[in-house]
Amino acid sequence: MFKKTPFYIGLQDIVEALHGYWLPCMLAWQDISIRYKRSRLGQFWLTINTLIYISTLGIIFGSLFRFNLLEYLPNISASVLMWNFMNASITEGSMSFISSENIILQVKLPFFTYIIRTLIRNFIAFCHNIVIFPFICLCVGYKINFYAFLSIFGLLIVFLNLSWICIIAAVFCTRFRDLQQIIISIMQILFYVTPVVWSVKAFPPNFSPLMLTLNPFYNFINVVKMPLLGYAPAASEWMFCCGLAVVGWCAALYTLGKYKRRIAYWL
Amino acid sequence: MAFITLEHVGVEFPIFNAQGRSLKNTILSFATGGQIEKGKGNTVVVKSLQDISLSLVHGDRVGLVGHNGAGKTTLLRVISGIYIPTSGVCEVEGRCVSLINIHLGINHEETGRSNIKLRAAMMGLKPKQIEEKMEEIAEFCELGDFLDMPFRTYSSGMQMRLAFATSTSIDPDILIMDEWLSTGDENFKVRANERMKSLVDKTKILVLASHSRSMLEQNCNKIIWLEHGRIKAIGEPQPILDAYFSH
């Protein structure tokens, strides 16, 4: 009877999707390569936009609040890059099934395929944008060290966490179409609550520090950002991210397994 | 061993935004559609299929007839595994490929070649198998150097050729079609028909929904007549087709 449990059905979907991994990769690559058709810079246009955003924000906020630009600019660029990646992944990820409606109603494919497609597409975009970081470091003369390699593992754990968030969001956004708007608002609030553009040093001492340490996005940003900036990653942040991934994936497997048979009807 | 077994299969669509009366009335006015019932709470439920039982085995060539909204496409989707029945049991054994829309996954900015790859991957081919099929597909659609041009530069006839050649390059156990695929100018039509024939001959079970009597007579050895989401008749083609096309 184990085969009938939601966990098993959900797990089966994930395994099937990973087994045919080339399809979502092809689809994601196509999404990006379209942006290069008829435009030589393609995806890099978005990188240029991000660069302008980061440098303007960094210089204005930096001078307004008299931050040390040498530290503030690399810091904010790593944070904003991570935030943009996570924000785009979650908002687009929640639409994964709705935007692939025509495929879902024509061919039987595992549902996780569509989530991988969205995540890979955003990851490729992130790989374009990441060149901003060394560029800014070079401009302000900030030195990076070997800890930077650890950020790859950080990215991996963030990727795992984004996957489960997207699975749950995509399932419920397909059923309740207005949820997408709510998710956009929540991400907006989280943007202000999380130290993305403001520095942790500015955190008021009379507030509980738990507001930071229990904020998943603060942890997600830090496991990638800290090594990039040349600091050893904090064990507590790593443990938080891993723990969250385990709990989140259990919830995602259950949700996917329980509602898998209904998704096609909701489209 | 390929087989399809459906036992008392029912498919109900919840319509979440149909709480107002007006929409409900609009749906009710479609006399040809499935049956509409009030579900739990305020949701309206459209019963697309009700109590469908059938059993298909190796060698069956099944034609599906019925008016618009009788549930043909829904039944095709149930067999393809896209809709999981809300009641009853559906068991399908064998690799199932549906040609409901042959333009699926075509991207107009991409070249013909990468469209072939993508489409083939969607039908479940592995990258290695796609490479093997590539030459054969390219040869069949006779597009020459156009294969490396963006799809949007193709004439509609060329677009059809590419889509047709790719979707028919597979060899499934169970083939599901919504209308017979026929396409292109006279010369291509002949070759296309030959290719369809050989594809159909290779498959173990064919399920074809069609409004064309001659197509059904030529290809099917069994007919299912759907009406209001129920099976009205099932069996030998001639008597059922006579009854269906004269009523």
Short mmCIF file of C-alpha atoms in Angstrom, two decimals:
data_model
loop_
_atom_site.label_atom_id
_atom_site.label_comp_id
_atom_site.label_asym_id
_atom_site.label_seq_id
_atom_site.Cartn_x
_atom_site.Cartn_y
_atom_site.Cartn_z
CA MET A 1 0.00 0.00 0.00
CA PHE A 2 3.10 2.22 0.21
CA LYS A 3 2.76 2.90 -3.51
CA LYS A 4 -0.45 4.80 -2.97
CA THR A 5 0.92 7.29 -0.46
CA PRO A 6 1.40 10.89 -1.61
CA PHE A 7 5.11 10.72 -0.75
CA TYR A 8 5.65 7.84 -3.10
CA ILE A 9 3.67 9.42 -5.94
CA GLY A 10 5.53 12.69 -5.46
CA LEU A 11 8.90 10.97 -5.33
CA GLN A 12 8.08 9.00 -8.46
CA ASP A 13 7.35 12.24 -10.31
CA ILE A 14 10.67 13.73 -9.24
CA VAL A 15 12.64 10.61 -10.19
CA GLU A 16 10.97 10.41 -13.61
CA ALA A 17 11.68 14.08 -14.25
CA LEU A 18 15.34 13.72 -13.29
CA HIS A 19 15.59 10.64 -15.45
CA GLY A 20 14.65 12.69 -18.51
CA TYR A 21 16.72 15.68 -17.41
CA TRP A 22 17.70 16.71 -20.96
CA LEU A 23 14.17 17.85 -21.83
CA PRO A 24 13.87 20.63 -19.21
CA CYS A 25 17.47 21.60 -19.96
CA MET A 26 16.67 21.90 -23.66
CA LEU A 27 13.53 23.90 -22.92
CA ALA A 28 15.34 26.21 -20.52
CA TRP A 29 18.21 26.72 -22.91
CA GLN A 30 15.72 27.54 -25.62
CA ASP A 31 14.02 30.13 -23.40
CA ILE A 32 17.37 31.87 -23.02
CA SER A 33 18.57 31.45 -26.58
CA ILE A 34 15.38 33.14 -27.84
CA ARG A 35 16.66 36.28 -26.16
CA TYR A 36 19.79 36.08 -28.33
CA LYS A 37 17.81 35.81 -31.55
CA ARG A 38 17.76 39.15 -33.34
CA SER A 39 19.74 40.76 -30.54
CA ARG A 40 23.45 40.33 -30.23
CA LEU A 41 23.64 41.06 -26.51
CA GLY A 42 20.60 38.93 -25.73
CA GLN A 43 20.46 37.95 -22.10
CA PHE A 44 23.29 40.38 -21.32
CA TRP A 45 20.87 43.27 -21.77
CA LEU A 46 19.29 42.19 -18.51
CA THR A 47 22.75 41.98 -16.99
CA ILE A 48 23.43 45.57 -18.03
CA ASN A 49 20.14 46.65 -16.43
CA THR A 50 21.11 44.89 -13.22
CA LEU A 51 24.56 46.49 -13.29
CA ILE A 52 23.02 49.95 -13.62
CA TYR A 53 20.58 49.17 -10.81
CA ILE A 54 23.29 47.92 -8.46
CA SER A 55 25.75 50.72 -9.11
CA THR A 56 23.17 53.50 -8.81
CA LEU A 57 21.64 52.02 -5.69
CA GLY A 58 25.06 51.33 -4.20
CA ILE A 59 26.42 54.80 -4.82
CA ILE A 60 23.27 56.66 -3.71
CA PHE A 61 22.60 54.60 -0.57
CA GLY A 62 26.30 54.38 0.16
CA SER A 63 26.77 58.13 0.13
CA LEU A 64 23.40 58.87 1.81
CA PHE A 65 24.16 56.69 4.82
CA ARG A 66 27.92 57.29 4.60
CA PHE A 67 28.83 53.63 4.15
CA ASN A 68 32.31 52.63 3.13
CA LEU A 69 31.81 52.06 -0.62
CA LEU A 70 34.74 49.65 -0.79
CA GLU A 71 32.79 47.25 1.39
CA TYR A 72 29.26 48.30 0.62
CA LEU A 73 29.33 47.93 -3.18
CA PRO A 74 30.56 44.29 -3.35
CA ASN A 75 28.20 43.45 -0.49
CA ILE A 76 25.14 44.93 -2.11
CA SER A 77 25.96 43.51 -5.53
CA ALA A 78 26.21 39.95 -4.17
CA SER A 79 22.99 40.42 -2.19
CA VAL A 80 21.02 41.94 -5.05
CA LEU A 81 22.19 39.27 -7.50
CA MET A 82 21.12 36.50 -5.13
CA TRP A 83 17.85 38.23 -4.37
CA ASN A 84 17.00 38.72 -8.05
CA PHE A 85 17.74 35.07 -8.75
CA MET A 86 15.55 33.84 -5.88
CA ASN A 87 12.78 36.32 -6.52
CA ALA A 88 12.54 35.53 -10.24
CA SER A 89 12.75 31.78 -9.58
CA ILE A 90 9.89 31.86 -7.10
CA THR A 91 7.57 34.21 -8.98
CA GLU A 92 8.14 32.45 -12.30
CA GLY A 93 8.29 29.05 -10.61
CA SER A 94 4.83 29.50 -9.17
CA MET A 95 3.56 29.98 -12.73
CA SER A 96 5.41 26.91 -14.07
CA PHE A 97 2.33 24.78 -14.68
CA ILE A 98 0.08 27.58 -15.91
CA SER A 99 2.61 28.78 -18.46
CA SER A 100 3.17 25.23 -19.73
CA GLU A 101 -0.54 24.53 -20.02
CA ASN A 102 -0.35 23.66 -23.73
CA ILE A 103 2.32 21.01 -23.11
CA ILE A 104 0.67 19.55 -20.00
CA LEU A 105 -2.63 19.01 -21.84
CA GLN A 106 -0.91 17.34 -24.80
CA VAL A 107 1.81 15.09 -23.45
CA LYS A 108 2.15 13.22 -20.21
CA LEU A 109 5.35 14.41 -18.59
CA PRO A 110 6.35 14.49 -14.94
CA PHE A 111 5.32 17.81 -13.41
CA PHE A 112 8.72 18.44 -11.86
CA THR A 113 10.03 18.82 -15.44
CA TYR A 114 8.36 22.22 -15.69
CA ILE A 115 9.83 23.33 -12.36
CA ILE A 116 13.34 22.31 -13.45
CA ARG A 117 12.83 24.24 -16.67
CA THR A 118 12.01 27.45 -14.77
CA LEU A 119 14.84 27.00 -12.29
CA ILE A 120 17.47 26.19 -14.93
CA ARG A 121 16.35 29.14 -17.03
CA ASN A 122 16.76 31.46 -14.07
CA PHE A 123 20.04 29.85 -13.15
CA ILE A 124 21.42 30.52 -16.64
CA ALA A 125 20.28 34.13 -16.29
CA PHE A 126 22.02 34.25 -12.90
CA CYS A 127 25.22 32.92 -14.49
CA HIS A 128 25.08 35.86 -16.89
CA ASN A 129 24.50 38.35 -14.10
CA ILE A 130 27.20 36.98 -11.81
CA VAL A 131 29.91 38.66 -13.95
CA ILE A 132 28.77 41.90 -12.30
CA PHE A 133 30.30 40.79 -9.00
CA PRO A 134 33.96 40.46 -10.07
CA PHE A 135 33.50 43.56 -12.22
CA ILE A 136 32.44 45.65 -9.23
CA CYS A 137 35.13 44.14 -7.02
CA LEU A 138 37.69 45.09 -9.63
CA CYS A 139 36.33 48.63 -9.87
CA VAL A 140 36.48 49.30 -6.13
CA GLY A 141 39.60 47.18 -5.60
CA TYR A 142 38.01 44.61 -3.28
CA LYS A 143 40.02 41.41 -2.88
CA ILE A 144 38.30 38.04 -3.04
CA ASN A 145 39.97 34.90 -1.65
CA PHE A 146 39.68 31.15 -1.95
CA TYR A 147 36.59 30.97 0.22
CA ALA A 148 34.73 32.11 -2.92
CA PHE A 149 34.68 28.49 -4.12
CA LEU A 150 32.52 27.53 -1.17
CA SER A 151 29.76 29.69 -2.59
CA ILE A 152 29.19 26.99 -5.21
CA PHE A 153 28.03 24.66 -2.46
CA GLY A 154 25.94 27.50 -1.09
CA LEU A 155 24.27 27.91 -4.46
CA LEU A 156 23.56 24.21 -4.55
CA ILE A 157 21.72 24.25 -1.25
CA VAL A 158 19.82 27.40 -2.26
CA PHE A 159 18.85 25.66 -5.49
CA LEU A 160 17.50 22.69 -3.52
CA ASN A 161 15.48 25.03 -1.34
CA LEU A 162 14.10 26.98 -4.28
CA SER A 163 12.97 23.72 -5.89
CA TRP A 164 10.69 22.75 -3.04
CA ILE A 165 9.34 26.28 -2.67
CA CYS A 166 8.51 26.33 -6.39
CA ILE A 167 6.82 22.92 -6.32
CA ILE A 168 4.45 23.94 -3.53
CA ALA A 169 3.84 27.40 -4.98
CA ALA A 170 3.20 26.04 -8.49
CA VAL A 171 0.65 23.47 -7.29
CA PHE A 172 -1.39 25.98 -5.30
CA CYS A 173 -1.06 28.79 -7.86
CA THR A 174 -2.60 26.50 -10.46
CA ARG A 175 -5.58 25.87 -8.21
CA PHE A 176 -5.97 29.41 -6.85
CA ARG A 177 -5.11 31.82 -9.62
CA ASP A 178 -4.97 34.93 -7.41
CA LEU A 179 -2.26 33.35 -5.25
CA GLN A 180 0.35 34.53 -7.74
CA GLN A 181 -0.41 38.16 -6.83
CA ILE A 182 -0.11 37.32 -3.16
CA ILE A 183 3.27 35.69 -3.74
CA ILE A 184 4.50 38.81 -5.52
CA SER A 185 3.42 40.92 -2.54
CA ILE A 186 5.05 38.54 -0.06
CA MET A 187 8.31 38.66 -1.99
CA GLN A 188 8.07 42.46 -1.95
CA ILE A 189 7.70 42.48 1.83
CA LEU A 190 10.54 39.98 2.22
CA PHE A 191 12.74 42.22 0.11
CA TYR A 192 12.42 44.96 2.72
CA VAL A 193 12.61 42.68 5.75
CA THR A 194 15.73 40.90 4.49
CA PRO A 195 19.03 42.78 4.55
CA VAL A 196 19.42 42.99 0.79
CA VAL A 197 20.07 46.69 0.27
CA TRP A 198 20.52 47.58 3.93
CA SER A 199 23.39 46.25 5.94
CA VAL A 200 23.07 44.01 8.99
CA LYS A 201 24.96 46.62 11.00
CA ALA A 202 21.94 48.92 10.66
CA PHE A 203 19.71 46.34 12.39
CA PRO A 204 18.14 48.02 15.43
CA PRO A 205 19.51 46.49 18.68
CA ASN A 206 16.10 46.51 20.37
CA PHE A 207 14.72 44.06 17.76
CA SER A 208 15.16 40.36 18.31
CA PRO A 209 18.03 38.97 16.19
CA LEU A 210 15.80 35.98 15.53
CA MET A 211 14.14 38.14 12.87
CA LEU A 212 17.31 37.69 10.90
CA THR A 213 18.49 34.22 11.83
CA LEU A 214 15.08 32.67 11.21
CA ASN A 215 14.55 34.50 7.91
CA PRO A 216 15.20 31.84 5.25
CA PHE A 217 16.15 34.38 2.63
CA TYR A 218 18.74 35.98 4.91
CA ASN A 219 20.32 32.55 5.29
CA PHE A 220 20.06 31.73 1.58
CA ILE A 221 21.81 34.97 0.66
CA ASN A 222 24.51 34.52 3.29
CA VAL A 223 25.60 31.00 2.39
CA VAL A 224 26.49 32.31 -1.07
CA LYS A 225 27.45 35.89 -0.30
CA MET A 226 29.77 35.41 2.69
CA PRO A 227 32.24 33.10 0.90
CA LEU A 228 32.17 35.41 -2.11
CA LEU A 229 33.14 38.32 0.11
CA GLY A 230 35.96 36.29 1.57
CA TYR A 231 34.52 35.08 4.89
CA ALA A 232 34.12 31.52 6.06
CA PRO A 233 30.45 30.52 5.98
CA ALA A 234 28.72 30.26 9.35
CA ALA A 235 27.89 26.69 10.37
CA SER A 236 24.55 27.76 11.83
CA GLU A 237 23.43 29.27 8.51
CA TRP A 238 24.42 26.13 6.67
CA MET A 239 22.60 23.93 9.12
CA PHE A 240 19.52 26.11 8.87
CA CYS A 241 19.49 25.87 5.05
CA CYS A 242 20.02 22.09 5.06
CA GLY A 243 17.37 21.55 7.70
CA LEU A 244 14.92 23.71 5.81
CA ALA A 245 15.64 21.80 2.61
CA VAL A 246 14.83 18.48 4.29
CA VAL A 247 11.59 19.71 5.87
CA GLY A 248 10.59 21.62 2.74
CA TRP A 249 11.20 18.70 0.42
CA CYS A 250 9.06 16.44 2.57
CA ALA A 251 6.25 18.98 2.35
CA ALA A 252 6.79 19.36 -1.41
CA LEU A 253 6.73 15.60 -2.07
CA TYR A 254 3.53 15.32 -0.08
CA THR A 255 1.87 18.27 -1.85
CA LEU A 256 2.89 17.12 -5.31
CA GLY A 257 1.84 13.53 -4.66
CA LYS A 258 -1.48 14.51 -3.14
CA TYR A 259 -2.54 16.93 -5.87
CA LYS A 260 -0.74 15.52 -8.90
CA ARG A 261 -3.87 13.89 -10.27
CA ARG A 262 -5.80 17.14 -10.04
CA ILE A 263 -3.35 19.57 -11.68
CA ALA A 264 -4.40 18.84 -15.27
CA TYR A 265 -8.04 19.50 -14.32
CA TRP A 266 -7.22 22.89 -12.86
CA LEU A 267 -5.58 24.16 -16.05
CA MET B 1 1.69 -6.75 -24.43
CA ALA B 2 -0.17 -3.53 -25.07
CA PHE B 3 -3.64 -3.11 -23.66
CA ILE B 4 -6.05 -0.42 -22.51
CA THR B 5 -8.64 -1.20 -19.87
CA LEU B 6 -11.18 1.30 -18.56
CA GLU B 7 -13.61 0.34 -15.85
CA HIS B 8 -16.51 2.67 -15.04
CA VAL B 9 -14.32 5.67 -15.76
CA GLY B 10 -15.77 9.06 -14.98
CA VAL B 11 -14.20 12.47 -15.48
CA GLU B 12 -15.57 15.53 -13.72
CA PHE B 13 -14.27 19.03 -14.16
CA PRO B 14 -14.66 21.43 -11.31
CA ILE B 15 -15.48 24.90 -12.63
CA PHE B 16 -14.32 27.20 -9.86
CA ASN B 17 -15.27 30.50 -11.40
CA ALA B 18 -18.79 29.46 -12.28
CA GLN B 19 -20.43 30.44 -9.02
CA GLY B 20 -22.68 33.00 -10.59
CA ARG B 21 -25.82 31.77 -12.20
CA SER B 22 -25.17 33.39 -15.52
CA LEU B 23 -22.21 31.27 -16.44
CA LYS B 24 -23.97 28.16 -15.27
CA ASN B 25 -26.85 28.98 -17.53
CA THR B 26 -24.50 29.63 -20.39
CA ILE B 27 -22.99 26.19 -20.00
CA LEU B 28 -26.41 24.59 -19.67
CA SER B 29 -27.44 26.05 -22.99
CA PHE B 30 -24.87 23.92 -24.77
CA ALA B 31 -27.14 20.99 -25.45
CA THR B 32 -24.35 19.07 -27.13
CA GLY B 33 -21.99 19.12 -24.13
CA GLY B 34 -21.52 16.85 -21.16
CA GLN B 35 -23.82 16.94 -18.19
CA ILE B 36 -23.59 19.66 -15.62
CA GLU B 37 -24.24 19.13 -11.98
CA LYS B 38 -23.93 21.09 -8.83
CA GLY B 39 -21.00 19.82 -6.80
CA LYS B 40 -20.30 20.22 -3.11
CA GLY B 41 -20.63 23.78 -1.92
CA ASN B 42 -20.85 26.30 -4.69
CA THR B 43 -18.70 24.75 -7.37
CA VAL B 44 -20.21 23.59 -10.62
CA VAL B 45 -19.09 20.25 -11.94
CA VAL B 46 -19.04 19.31 -15.61
CA LYS B 47 -19.31 15.59 -16.12
CA SER B 48 -17.27 15.08 -19.26
CA LEU B 49 -17.23 11.31 -19.14
CA GLN B 50 -19.50 8.97 -17.23
CA ASP B 51 -19.29 5.26 -16.68
CA ILE B 52 -16.98 4.43 -19.57
CA SER B 53 -15.95 0.79 -19.63
CA LEU B 54 -13.95 -0.67 -22.45
CA SER B 55 -11.10 -3.03 -23.08
CA LEU B 56 -8.74 -2.75 -26.02
CA VAL B 57 -6.05 -5.24 -26.94
CA HIS B 58 -3.27 -5.75 -29.49
CA GLY B 59 -4.64 -5.31 -33.00
CA ASP B 60 -7.54 -3.05 -32.14
CA ARG B 61 -8.02 -0.06 -34.43
CA VAL B 62 -10.59 2.02 -32.69
CA GLY B 63 -12.51 4.92 -34.18
CA LEU B 64 -14.11 7.47 -31.90
CA VAL B 65 -17.20 9.32 -33.13
CA GLY B 66 -19.47 11.81 -31.45
CA HIS B 67 -20.61 15.41 -31.65
CA ASN B 68 -18.55 18.33 -30.43
CA GLY B 69 -18.40 18.14 -26.66
CA ALA B 70 -19.34 14.48 -26.52
CA GLY B 71 -16.08 13.77 -24.68
CA LYS B 72 -13.82 12.53 -27.48
CA THR B 73 -10.80 14.65 -26.62
CA THR B 74 -11.30 14.02 -22.91
CA LEU B 75 -11.32 10.27 -23.52
CA LEU B 76 -8.16 10.57 -25.64
CA ARG B 77 -6.53 12.47 -22.80
CA VAL B 78 -7.58 9.86 -20.24
CA ILE B 79 -6.00 7.13 -22.36
CA SER B 80 -2.84 9.26 -22.80
CA GLY B 81 -2.60 9.55 -19.02
CA ILE B 82 -3.05 13.33 -18.99
CA TYR B 83 -6.34 13.23 -17.10
CA ILE B 84 -6.46 10.76 -14.26
CA PRO B 85 -10.11 9.66 -13.96
CA THR B 86 -12.04 11.10 -11.02
CA SER B 87 -13.82 7.77 -10.62
CA GLY B 88 -13.20 4.29 -11.91
CA VAL B 89 -9.94 2.73 -13.03
CA CYS B 90 -7.88 3.29 -16.16
CA GLU B 91 -5.04 0.92 -16.90
CA VAL B 92 -2.78 1.41 -19.90
CA GLU B 93 0.14 -0.84 -20.73
CA GLY B 94 2.57 0.13 -23.48
CA ARG B 95 4.33 3.25 -24.72
CA CYS B 96 1.64 5.72 -25.62
CA VAL B 97 2.14 8.67 -27.98
CA SER B 98 -0.59 11.15 -28.76
CA LEU B 99 -0.71 13.24 -31.89
CA ILE B 100 -3.46 15.53 -30.67
CA ASN B 101 -1.65 18.67 -31.80
CA ILE B 102 1.33 18.12 -34.06
CA HIS B 103 2.52 21.72 -33.67
CA LEU B 104 3.16 21.16 -29.98
CA GLY B 105 6.41 22.67 -28.76
CA ILE B 106 7.26 24.34 -32.06
CA ASN B 107 9.15 27.54 -31.49
CA HIS B 108 9.04 30.04 -34.31
CA GLU B 109 12.37 31.70 -33.59
CA GLU B 110 14.32 28.46 -33.52
CA THR B 111 15.77 26.68 -36.53
CA GLY B 112 14.00 23.70 -38.05
CA ARG B 113 16.68 21.37 -36.75
CA SER B 114 16.37 22.42 -33.12
CA ASN B 115 12.58 22.27 -33.40
CA ILE B 116 12.88 18.67 -34.51
CA LYS B 117 15.11 17.92 -31.53
CA LEU B 118 12.77 19.56 -29.06
CA ARG B 119 9.64 17.96 -30.43
CA ALA B 120 11.28 14.53 -30.47
CA ALA B 121 12.45 14.99 -26.88
CA MET B 122 8.91 15.85 -25.84
CA MET B 123 7.67 12.62 -27.35
CA GLY B 124 10.08 10.78 -25.09
CA LEU B 125 13.08 10.14 -27.33
CA LYS B 126 16.53 10.18 -25.78
CA PRO B 127 19.20 12.55 -27.21
CA LYS B 128 20.97 9.60 -28.85
CA GLN B 129 17.80 8.35 -30.52
CA ILE B 130 17.08 11.88 -31.72
CA GLU B 131 20.46 12.02 -33.46
CA GLU B 132 19.66 8.74 -35.16
CA LYS B 133 16.26 9.91 -36.36
CA MET B 134 17.47 13.32 -37.47
CA GLU B 135 18.70 12.33 -40.94
CA GLU B 136 15.58 10.35 -41.69
CA ILE B 137 13.31 13.23 -40.66
CA ALA B 138 15.35 15.78 -42.58
CA GLU B 139 15.21 13.60 -45.67
CA PHE B 140 11.48 13.07 -45.42
CA CYS B 141 10.48 16.71 -45.09
CA GLU B 142 12.73 17.72 -48.00
CA LEU B 143 13.52 21.11 -46.58
CA GLY B 144 17.21 21.05 -47.50
CA ASP B 145 19.14 24.06 -46.25
CA PHE B 146 15.98 25.56 -44.80
CA LEU B 147 16.44 23.21 -41.83
CA ASP B 148 19.05 25.63 -40.49
CA MET B 149 16.80 28.66 -40.93
CA PRO B 150 14.41 29.95 -38.26
CA PHE B 151 11.02 28.27 -38.32
CA ARG B 152 9.23 31.61 -38.81
CA THR B 153 10.76 31.97 -42.29
CA TYR B 154 8.95 28.82 -43.46
CA SER B 155 5.82 28.89 -45.58
CA SER B 156 2.82 27.29 -43.90
CA GLY B 157 3.23 24.22 -46.10
CA MET B 158 6.85 23.83 -45.03
CA GLN B 159 5.87 24.28 -41.38
CA MET B 160 3.35 21.46 -41.75
CA ARG B 161 5.93 19.20 -43.38
CA LEU B 162 8.38 19.64 -40.55
CA ALA B 163 5.78 19.16 -37.83
CA PHE B 164 4.35 16.14 -39.61
CA ALA B 165 7.70 14.47 -40.30
CA THR B 166 8.79 14.90 -36.68
CA SER B 167 5.60 13.76 -34.99
CA THR B 168 5.40 10.65 -37.13
CA SER B 169 9.00 9.61 -36.58
CA ILE B 170 8.24 7.63 -33.44
CA ASP B 171 7.18 4.03 -33.03
CA PRO B 172 4.76 3.77 -30.13
CA ASP B 173 2.79 0.80 -28.89
CA ILE B 174 -0.35 2.88 -28.63
CA LEU B 175 -1.04 5.72 -31.04
CA ILE B 176 -3.64 8.34 -30.24
CA MET B 177 -4.86 10.75 -32.87
CA ASP B 178 -7.40 13.54 -33.02
CA GLU B 179 -8.26 13.55 -36.73
CA TRP B 180 -6.12 11.87 -39.36
CA LEU B 181 -2.99 13.80 -40.25
CA SER B 182 -2.91 14.79 -43.86
CA THR B 183 -0.98 17.65 -45.22
CA GLY B 184 0.84 19.50 -47.97
CA ASP B 185 0.67 19.54 -51.75
CA GLU B 186 -0.40 16.51 -53.80
CA ASN B 187 3.07 15.00 -54.04
CA PHE B 188 3.71 15.33 -50.33
CA LYS B 189 0.22 14.17 -49.45
CA VAL B 190 0.84 10.81 -51.10
CA ARG B 191 4.08 10.29 -49.24
CA ALA B 192 2.52 11.54 -46.01
CA ASN B 193 -0.31 9.08 -46.32
CA GLU B 194 2.11 6.23 -46.92
CA ARG B 195 4.08 7.25 -43.85
CA MET B 196 0.93 7.44 -41.75
CA LYS B 197 -0.14 4.02 -42.96
CA SER B 198 3.18 2.42 -42.06
CA LEU B 199 3.12 4.13 -38.67
CA VAL B 200 -0.39 2.87 -37.99
CA ASP B 201 0.57 -0.62 -39.14
CA LYS B 202 3.48 -0.66 -36.72
CA THR B 203 1.42 0.37 -33.69
CA LYS B 204 -0.33 -2.25 -31.65
CA ILE B 205 -3.38 -0.19 -30.72
CA LEU B 206 -4.73 2.81 -32.61
CA VAL B 207 -7.28 5.21 -31.18
CA LEU B 208 -8.51 7.71 -33.74
CA ALA B 209 -11.12 10.39 -33.19
CA SER B 210 -12.51 11.57 -36.49
CA HIS B 211 -15.48 13.14 -38.25
CA SER B 212 -14.53 11.60 -41.57
CA ARG B 213 -16.46 8.47 -42.43
CA SER B 214 -14.04 7.28 -45.10
CA MET B 215 -11.06 7.60 -42.74
CA LEU B 216 -12.85 5.57 -40.09
CA GLU B 217 -13.92 2.93 -42.56
CA GLN B 218 -10.42 2.59 -43.97
CA ASN B 219 -8.54 2.39 -40.69
CA CYS B 220 -10.78 1.05 -37.97
CA ASN B 221 -12.08 -2.35 -37.02
CA LYS B 222 -14.05 -1.10 -34.03
CA ILE B 223 -16.10 2.06 -33.43
CA ILE B 224 -17.03 3.79 -30.21
CA TRP B 225 -19.91 6.26 -30.36
CA LEU B 226 -19.84 8.78 -27.55
CA GLU B 227 -22.81 10.90 -26.60
CA HIS B 228 -23.03 13.27 -23.62
CA GLY B 229 -19.96 11.65 -22.14
CA ARG B 230 -21.36 8.13 -22.25
CA ILE B 231 -20.78 5.25 -24.63
CA LYS B 232 -23.85 5.03 -26.82
CA ALA B 233 -22.62 2.16 -28.95
CA ILE B 234 -19.48 0.09 -29.33
CA GLY B 235 -18.68 -2.62 -31.85
CA GLU B 236 -18.41 -3.36 -35.58
CA PRO B 237 -17.81 -0.27 -37.74
CA GLN B 238 -20.53 -0.61 -40.40
CA PRO B 239 -23.75 -0.68 -38.35
CA ILE B 240 -22.56 1.99 -35.91
CA LEU B 241 -21.28 4.30 -38.62
CA ASP B 242 -24.56 3.89 -40.51
CA ALA B 243 -26.51 4.79 -37.42
CA TYR B 244 -24.24 7.68 -36.47
CA PHE B 245 -24.06 9.35 -39.86
CA SER B 246 -27.78 9.00 -40.55
CA HIS B 247 -29.04 10.29 -37.22
#
